[in-house]
């Protein structure tokens, strides 16, 4: 074998993850996110993978152009349940394509209009941005996936989200949702306050419902680094045993992942 062929073979093994980490995909209910980032995301019962796949989506930017992102996604729920969806979760890994390498995800510095707060948290040694928010089901990509498969969804969800950005160009989002308690009133902030919202209820019992939700959300997923595990046998995206049909159209990236900005500084490639 020539030196050139040996080099190509070794390069191929490295690109396939022979030394640096597992392929992306699933082992049971656990989602592996691939080379960058090296994560394994496992839902807590009764959540199971009900759909997974890859899609392309357009991302708004700070210019009049749009960026293109590749999105690996997994949707979690109770596969055998009927009627109203009581628990829903999803994980997204969005990365700008090589064609659109001039973009970074905009920093998540301020709560958006549907968010109560942003906070920095550590999950198993990794820093994440934690969001408490609500999401209306109308026009929502996750809600449409449930609806297109015969399930009912609430008019409004209460949700907790964790997001982490790698080298500007890859953002991971993990989110858990339940129907918003009927007693919760949403009050909208002002531009001076960053346009965030607040949740309020007329009784202490209503406040307890929000706190109980947050406790369940905090237990909904286990997120760990998969660094050093090597290759493990994984099912590919789209091969989940229980699958829902994906809705037509693209995810609203502004709502689910965020917006982009022109890259300010060239970053070194690697994993942080």
mmCIF file of C-alpha atoms in Angstrom:
data_model
loop_
_atom_site.group_PDB
_atom_site.id
_atom_site.type_symbol
_atom_site.label_atom_id
_atom_site.label_comp_id
_atom_site.label_asym_id
_atom_site.label_seq_id
_atom_site.Cartn_x
_atom_site.Cartn_y
_atom_site.Cartn_z
ATOM 1 C CA UNK A 1 0.000 0.000 0.000
ATOM 2 C CA UNK A 2 1.408 3.404 -0.930
ATOM 3 C CA UNK A 3 1.997 6.145 1.606
ATOM 4 C CA UNK A 4 -0.773 8.183 0.009
ATOM 5 C CA UNK A 5 -3.283 5.363 0.477
ATOM 6 C CA UNK A 6 -2.187 4.821 4.067
ATOM 7 C CA UNK A 7 -2.686 8.537 4.753
ATOM 8 C CA UNK A 8 -6.157 8.521 3.189
ATOM 9 C CA UNK A 9 -7.131 5.436 5.230
ATOM 10 C CA UNK A 10 -5.950 6.987 8.508
ATOM 11 C CA UNK A 11 -7.675 10.270 7.694
ATOM 12 C CA UNK A 12 -10.892 8.397 6.986
ATOM 13 C CA UNK A 13 -10.731 6.580 10.320
ATOM 14 C CA UNK A 14 -10.218 9.848 12.153
ATOM 15 C CA UNK A 15 -13.121 11.504 10.375
ATOM 16 C CA UNK A 16 -15.314 8.528 11.221
ATOM 17 C CA UNK A 17 -14.550 9.059 14.885
ATOM 18 C CA UNK A 18 -12.193 6.147 15.458
ATOM 19 C CA UNK A 19 -10.251 8.042 18.133
ATOM 20 C CA UNK A 20 -12.168 11.188 18.959
ATOM 21 C CA UNK A 21 -15.667 10.085 19.868
ATOM 22 C CA UNK A 22 -18.811 8.186 18.913
ATOM 23 C CA UNK A 23 -20.886 8.573 15.799
ATOM 24 C CA UNK A 24 -24.004 10.670 16.149
ATOM 25 C CA UNK A 25 -27.199 8.724 16.641
ATOM 26 C CA UNK A 26 -28.978 6.732 19.329
ATOM 27 C CA UNK A 27 -28.322 3.915 21.736
ATOM 28 C CA UNK A 28 -31.690 3.103 23.259
ATOM 29 C CA UNK A 29 -33.204 6.440 24.279
ATOM 30 C CA UNK A 30 -29.820 8.192 24.532
ATOM 31 C CA UNK A 31 -28.922 10.681 21.809
ATOM 32 C CA UNK A 32 -25.245 11.102 20.910
ATOM 33 C CA UNK A 33 -24.492 14.425 19.289
ATOM 34 C CA UNK A 34 -21.403 13.479 17.263
ATOM 35 C CA UNK A 35 -17.912 14.945 17.058
ATOM 36 C CA UNK A 36 -18.582 18.528 18.120
ATOM 37 C CA UNK A 37 -20.102 18.671 20.635
ATOM 38 C CA UNK A 38 -19.401 15.382 22.391
ATOM 39 C CA UNK A 39 -22.617 14.925 24.363
ATOM 40 C CA UNK A 40 -25.008 12.176 25.342
ATOM 41 C CA UNK A 41 -28.567 13.239 26.166
ATOM 42 C CA UNK A 42 -30.885 10.797 27.947
ATOM 43 C CA UNK A 43 -34.549 11.491 28.754
ATOM 44 C CA UNK A 44 -36.075 10.409 32.050
ATOM 45 C CA UNK A 45 -39.089 8.055 32.040
ATOM 46 C CA UNK A 46 -41.781 8.218 30.827
ATOM 47 C CA UNK A 47 -40.145 10.204 27.992
ATOM 48 C CA UNK A 48 -38.946 8.142 25.034
ATOM 49 C CA UNK A 49 -37.729 8.976 21.535
ATOM 50 C CA UNK A 50 -40.772 9.286 19.277
ATOM 51 C CA UNK A 51 -39.128 10.946 16.267
ATOM 52 C CA UNK A 52 -35.658 11.914 15.100
ATOM 53 C CA UNK A 53 -33.998 13.115 11.944
ATOM 54 C CA UNK A 54 -32.110 15.877 10.207
ATOM 55 C CA UNK A 55 -33.428 18.945 8.430
ATOM 56 C CA UNK A 56 -32.193 22.238 7.017
ATOM 57 C CA UNK A 57 -33.456 25.559 8.325
ATOM 58 C CA UNK A 58 -32.945 29.235 7.633
ATOM 59 C CA UNK A 59 -31.665 31.470 10.423
ATOM 60 C CA UNK A 60 -32.248 35.221 10.644
ATOM 61 C CA UNK A 61 -29.067 37.284 10.930
ATOM 62 C CA UNK A 62 -28.054 40.820 11.805
ATOM 63 C CA UNK A 63 -27.973 41.610 8.070
ATOM 64 C CA UNK A 64 -30.564 41.327 5.295
ATOM 65 C CA UNK A 65 -29.211 37.839 4.511
ATOM 66 C CA UNK A 66 -30.194 34.513 6.031
ATOM 67 C CA UNK A 67 -27.847 31.753 7.138
ATOM 68 C CA UNK A 68 -28.447 28.033 6.563
ATOM 69 C CA UNK A 69 -28.138 25.559 9.412
ATOM 70 C CA UNK A 70 -28.190 21.782 9.535
ATOM 71 C CA UNK A 71 -30.377 20.565 12.418
ATOM 72 C CA UNK A 72 -30.242 17.136 14.029
ATOM 73 C CA UNK A 73 -33.342 16.732 16.169
ATOM 74 C CA UNK A 74 -35.018 14.301 18.527
ATOM 75 C CA UNK A 75 -38.545 14.565 19.900
ATOM 76 C CA UNK A 76 -39.466 12.855 23.171
ATOM 77 C CA UNK A 77 -42.824 11.931 24.653
ATOM 78 C CA UNK A 78 -44.978 9.032 25.792
ATOM 79 C CA UNK A 79 -45.312 6.819 22.673
ATOM 80 C CA UNK A 80 -48.480 5.002 23.733
ATOM 81 C CA UNK A 81 -50.369 7.928 25.241
ATOM 82 C CA UNK A 82 -53.493 9.339 23.597
ATOM 83 C CA UNK A 83 -55.242 12.694 23.697
ATOM 84 C CA UNK A 84 -53.530 15.754 25.141
ATOM 85 C CA UNK A 85 -49.730 15.692 25.255
ATOM 86 C CA UNK A 86 -48.840 16.085 28.928
ATOM 87 C CA UNK A 87 -45.059 15.867 28.620
ATOM 88 C CA UNK A 88 -42.941 16.793 25.618
ATOM 89 C CA UNK A 89 -39.203 17.215 25.193
ATOM 90 C CA UNK A 90 -36.797 17.802 22.346
ATOM 91 C CA UNK A 91 -33.101 18.106 21.643
ATOM 92 C CA UNK A 92 -31.638 20.052 18.727
ATOM 93 C CA UNK A 93 -28.093 20.356 17.420
ATOM 94 C CA UNK A 94 -27.906 23.209 14.918
ATOM 95 C CA UNK A 95 -24.709 23.903 12.955
ATOM 96 C CA UNK A 96 -24.032 26.351 10.168
ATOM 97 C CA UNK A 97 -23.177 24.701 6.884
ATOM 98 C CA UNK A 98 -19.688 24.971 5.433
ATOM 99 C CA UNK A 99 -21.160 27.239 2.762
ATOM 100 C CA UNK A 100 -22.352 29.579 5.523
ATOM 101 C CA UNK A 101 -19.183 29.427 7.600
ATOM 102 C CA UNK A 102 -19.181 33.211 8.085
ATOM 103 C CA UNK A 103 -21.899 33.128 10.762
ATOM 104 C CA UNK A 104 -22.028 32.658 14.520
ATOM 105 C CA UNK A 105 -25.076 32.257 16.722
ATOM 106 C CA UNK A 106 -25.853 35.512 18.487
ATOM 107 C CA UNK A 107 -25.055 35.420 22.224
ATOM 108 C CA UNK A 108 -28.015 34.755 24.510
ATOM 109 C CA UNK A 109 -27.591 37.822 26.680
ATOM 110 C CA UNK A 110 -31.149 38.988 27.357
ATOM 111 C CA UNK A 111 -34.480 37.293 27.947
ATOM 112 C CA UNK A 112 -36.743 37.418 24.902
ATOM 113 C CA UNK A 113 -40.401 38.447 25.043
ATOM 114 C CA UNK A 114 -41.587 34.899 25.851
ATOM 115 C CA UNK A 115 -38.894 34.216 28.464
ATOM 116 C CA UNK A 116 -39.056 34.825 32.194
ATOM 117 C CA UNK A 117 -35.348 34.531 32.816
ATOM 118 C CA UNK A 118 -31.951 33.480 31.524
ATOM 119 C CA UNK A 119 -29.404 32.088 33.909
ATOM 120 C CA UNK A 120 -26.004 30.419 33.776
ATOM 121 C CA UNK A 121 -26.002 26.904 35.227
ATOM 122 C CA UNK A 122 -23.551 24.029 35.336
ATOM 123 C CA UNK A 123 -24.751 20.591 34.295
ATOM 124 C CA UNK A 124 -22.267 17.808 35.018
ATOM 125 C CA UNK A 125 -19.360 20.217 34.726
ATOM 126 C CA UNK A 126 -20.532 21.978 31.535
ATOM 127 C CA UNK A 127 -21.872 25.536 31.457
ATOM 128 C CA UNK A 128 -25.329 26.042 29.945
ATOM 129 C CA UNK A 129 -27.793 28.895 29.591
ATOM 130 C CA UNK A 130 -31.043 28.041 31.367
ATOM 131 C CA UNK A 131 -34.337 29.563 30.177
ATOM 132 C CA UNK A 132 -37.811 29.556 31.732
ATOM 133 C CA UNK A 133 -40.346 30.432 29.061
ATOM 134 C CA UNK A 134 -43.705 29.856 27.457
ATOM 135 C CA UNK A 135 -44.434 28.811 23.890
ATOM 136 C CA UNK A 136 -47.739 29.146 22.027
ATOM 137 C CA UNK A 137 -48.658 26.045 20.048
ATOM 138 C CA UNK A 138 -49.902 27.968 17.020
ATOM 139 C CA UNK A 139 -47.150 27.893 14.396
ATOM 140 C CA UNK A 140 -44.864 25.887 16.670
ATOM 141 C CA UNK A 141 -42.900 23.135 14.882
ATOM 142 C CA UNK A 142 -42.956 20.695 17.809
ATOM 143 C CA UNK A 143 -46.678 21.216 18.376
ATOM 144 C CA UNK A 144 -47.356 20.634 14.685
ATOM 145 C CA UNK A 145 -45.480 17.341 14.839
ATOM 146 C CA UNK A 146 -47.779 16.127 17.604
ATOM 147 C CA UNK A 147 -50.891 17.452 15.849
ATOM 148 C CA UNK A 148 -49.980 15.851 12.524
ATOM 149 C CA UNK A 149 -49.826 12.507 14.288
ATOM 150 C CA UNK A 150 -53.239 12.624 15.901
ATOM 151 C CA UNK A 151 -52.364 14.054 19.321
ATOM 152 C CA UNK A 152 -53.760 17.169 20.985
ATOM 153 C CA UNK A 153 -51.614 19.987 22.320
ATOM 154 C CA UNK A 154 -52.357 22.839 24.735
ATOM 155 C CA UNK A 155 -52.800 26.376 23.451
ATOM 156 C CA UNK A 156 -49.723 27.362 25.448
ATOM 157 C CA UNK A 157 -46.800 25.421 26.902
ATOM 158 C CA UNK A 158 -44.658 26.198 29.913
ATOM 159 C CA UNK A 159 -41.091 25.189 29.144
ATOM 160 C CA UNK A 160 -37.595 24.995 30.509
ATOM 161 C CA UNK A 161 -34.692 25.079 28.066
ATOM 162 C CA UNK A 162 -30.957 24.585 28.264
ATOM 163 C CA UNK A 163 -28.709 25.866 25.486
ATOM 164 C CA UNK A 164 -24.967 25.722 24.902
ATOM 165 C CA UNK A 165 -22.917 27.129 22.025
ATOM 166 C CA UNK A 166 -19.705 25.626 20.663
ATOM 167 C CA UNK A 167 -17.251 27.919 18.864
ATOM 168 C CA UNK A 168 -20.102 30.188 17.813
ATOM 169 C CA UNK A 169 -21.229 27.957 14.958
ATOM 170 C CA UNK A 170 -22.968 25.055 16.765
ATOM 171 C CA UNK A 171 -25.770 25.424 19.290
ATOM 172 C CA UNK A 172 -27.325 22.619 21.315
ATOM 173 C CA UNK A 173 -30.822 23.060 22.747
ATOM 174 C CA UNK A 174 -32.544 20.684 25.182
ATOM 175 C CA UNK A 175 -36.094 21.570 26.202
ATOM 176 C CA UNK A 176 -38.857 20.111 28.375
ATOM 177 C CA UNK A 177 -42.516 21.214 28.157
ATOM 178 C CA UNK A 178 -45.889 20.714 29.800
ATOM 179 C CA UNK A 179 -49.269 22.402 29.307
ATOM 180 C CA UNK A 180 -49.288 25.820 30.970
ATOM 181 C CA UNK A 181 -51.359 25.724 34.183
ATOM 182 C CA UNK A 182 -54.637 27.570 33.609
ATOM 183 C CA UNK A 183 -54.125 29.755 36.674
ATOM 184 C CA UNK A 184 -50.858 31.276 35.383
ATOM 185 C CA UNK A 185 -51.050 34.791 34.012
ATOM 186 C CA UNK A 186 -48.337 36.033 31.667
ATOM 187 C CA UNK A 187 -47.308 39.637 32.127
ATOM 188 C CA UNK A 188 -45.124 41.243 29.504
ATOM 189 C CA UNK A 189 -42.073 43.331 30.253
ATOM 190 C CA UNK A 190 -40.964 46.588 28.679
ATOM 191 C CA UNK A 191 -38.055 47.475 26.468
ATOM 192 C CA UNK A 192 -36.347 48.987 29.520
ATOM 193 C CA UNK A 193 -36.559 45.616 31.275
ATOM 194 C CA UNK A 194 -35.373 43.644 28.244
ATOM 195 C CA UNK A 195 -38.902 42.723 27.087
ATOM 196 C CA UNK A 196 -38.960 39.602 29.253
ATOM 197 C CA UNK A 197 -42.162 38.225 30.764
ATOM 198 C CA UNK A 198 -43.232 37.166 34.238
ATOM 199 C CA UNK A 199 -45.502 34.360 35.397
ATOM 200 C CA UNK A 200 -47.964 35.173 38.156
ATOM 201 C CA UNK A 201 -50.920 33.486 39.821
ATOM 202 C CA UNK A 202 -53.683 34.648 42.130
ATOM 203 C CA UNK A 203 -52.968 31.965 44.732
ATOM 204 C CA UNK A 204 -49.959 30.383 46.390
ATOM 205 C CA UNK A 205 -51.141 27.066 44.949
ATOM 206 C CA UNK A 206 -50.608 28.444 41.459
ATOM 207 C CA UNK A 207 -47.053 29.439 42.330
ATOM 208 C CA UNK A 208 -46.499 25.912 43.615
ATOM 209 C CA UNK A 209 -47.585 24.524 40.229
ATOM 210 C CA UNK A 210 -44.825 26.510 38.533
ATOM 211 C CA UNK A 211 -42.237 25.405 41.067
ATOM 212 C CA UNK A 212 -43.349 21.775 40.714
ATOM 213 C CA UNK A 213 -42.998 22.054 36.952
ATOM 214 C CA UNK A 214 -39.468 23.408 37.288
ATOM 215 C CA UNK A 215 -38.508 20.499 39.541
ATOM 216 C CA UNK A 216 -39.848 17.977 37.017
ATOM 217 C CA UNK A 217 -38.072 19.832 34.203
ATOM 218 C CA UNK A 218 -34.759 19.689 36.088
ATOM 219 C CA UNK A 219 -35.113 15.894 36.236
ATOM 220 C CA UNK A 220 -36.319 15.465 32.648
ATOM 221 C CA UNK A 221 -32.931 14.930 30.958
ATOM 222 C CA UNK A 222 -29.472 13.770 31.909
ATOM 223 C CA UNK A 223 -26.814 15.542 29.859
ATOM 224 C CA UNK A 224 -23.284 14.167 29.977
ATOM 225 C CA UNK A 225 -20.079 14.550 28.024
ATOM 226 C CA UNK A 226 -19.346 11.540 25.793
ATOM 227 C CA UNK A 227 -15.674 12.404 25.498
ATOM 228 C CA UNK A 228 -13.421 9.361 25.706
ATOM 229 C CA UNK A 229 -16.142 6.773 25.108
ATOM 230 C CA UNK A 230 -14.893 5.870 21.625
ATOM 231 C CA UNK A 231 -17.223 4.363 19.067
ATOM 232 C CA UNK A 232 -20.404 2.731 20.322
ATOM 233 C CA UNK A 233 -23.019 0.917 18.207
ATOM 234 C CA UNK A 234 -25.676 3.509 17.403
ATOM 235 C CA UNK A 235 -28.918 3.598 15.453
ATOM 236 C CA UNK A 236 -28.994 6.446 12.952
ATOM 237 C CA UNK A 237 -31.240 9.495 13.164
ATOM 238 C CA UNK A 238 -34.671 8.615 11.832
ATOM 239 C CA UNK A 239 -34.416 5.014 13.046
ATOM 240 C CA UNK A 240 -36.274 5.399 16.334
ATOM 241 C CA UNK A 241 -38.597 2.477 17.000
ATOM 242 C CA UNK A 242 -41.546 4.787 17.630
ATOM 243 C CA UNK A 243 -41.644 7.523 15.019
ATOM 244 C CA UNK A 244 -43.931 10.458 14.365
ATOM 245 C CA UNK A 245 -44.217 11.962 10.910
ATOM 246 C CA UNK A 246 -42.283 15.207 10.612
ATOM 247 C CA UNK A 247 -44.441 18.260 9.795
ATOM 248 C CA UNK A 248 -44.068 20.171 6.571
ATOM 249 C CA UNK A 249 -41.933 23.277 6.726
ATOM 250 C CA UNK A 250 -38.850 24.212 8.666
ATOM 251 C CA UNK A 251 -38.435 24.893 12.383
ATOM 252 C CA UNK A 252 -38.695 28.527 13.401
ATOM 253 C CA UNK A 253 -35.060 28.896 14.382
ATOM 254 C CA UNK A 254 -35.595 32.302 15.982
ATOM 255 C CA UNK A 255 -37.925 30.714 18.538
ATOM 256 C CA UNK A 256 -36.234 27.352 18.988
ATOM 257 C CA UNK A 257 -32.520 28.065 18.631
ATOM 258 C CA UNK A 258 -31.798 31.770 18.157
ATOM 259 C CA UNK A 259 -30.483 34.173 15.541
ATOM 260 C CA UNK A 260 -27.072 34.642 13.914
ATOM 261 C CA UNK A 261 -24.557 37.406 13.404
ATOM 262 C CA UNK A 262 -21.632 37.861 11.050
ATOM 263 C CA UNK A 263 -18.540 36.203 12.476
ATOM 264 C CA UNK A 264 -16.347 38.698 14.328
ATOM 265 C CA UNK A 265 -13.218 36.655 14.997
ATOM 266 C CA UNK A 266 -11.874 33.534 13.325
ATOM 267 C CA UNK A 267 -11.951 30.752 15.911
ATOM 268 C CA UNK A 268 -9.759 27.692 16.170
ATOM 269 C CA UNK A 269 -11.523 24.397 15.507
ATOM 270 C CA UNK A 270 -11.856 21.936 18.350
ATOM 271 C CA UNK A 271 -14.019 21.007 21.299
ATOM 272 C CA UNK A 272 -14.315 23.045 24.472
#
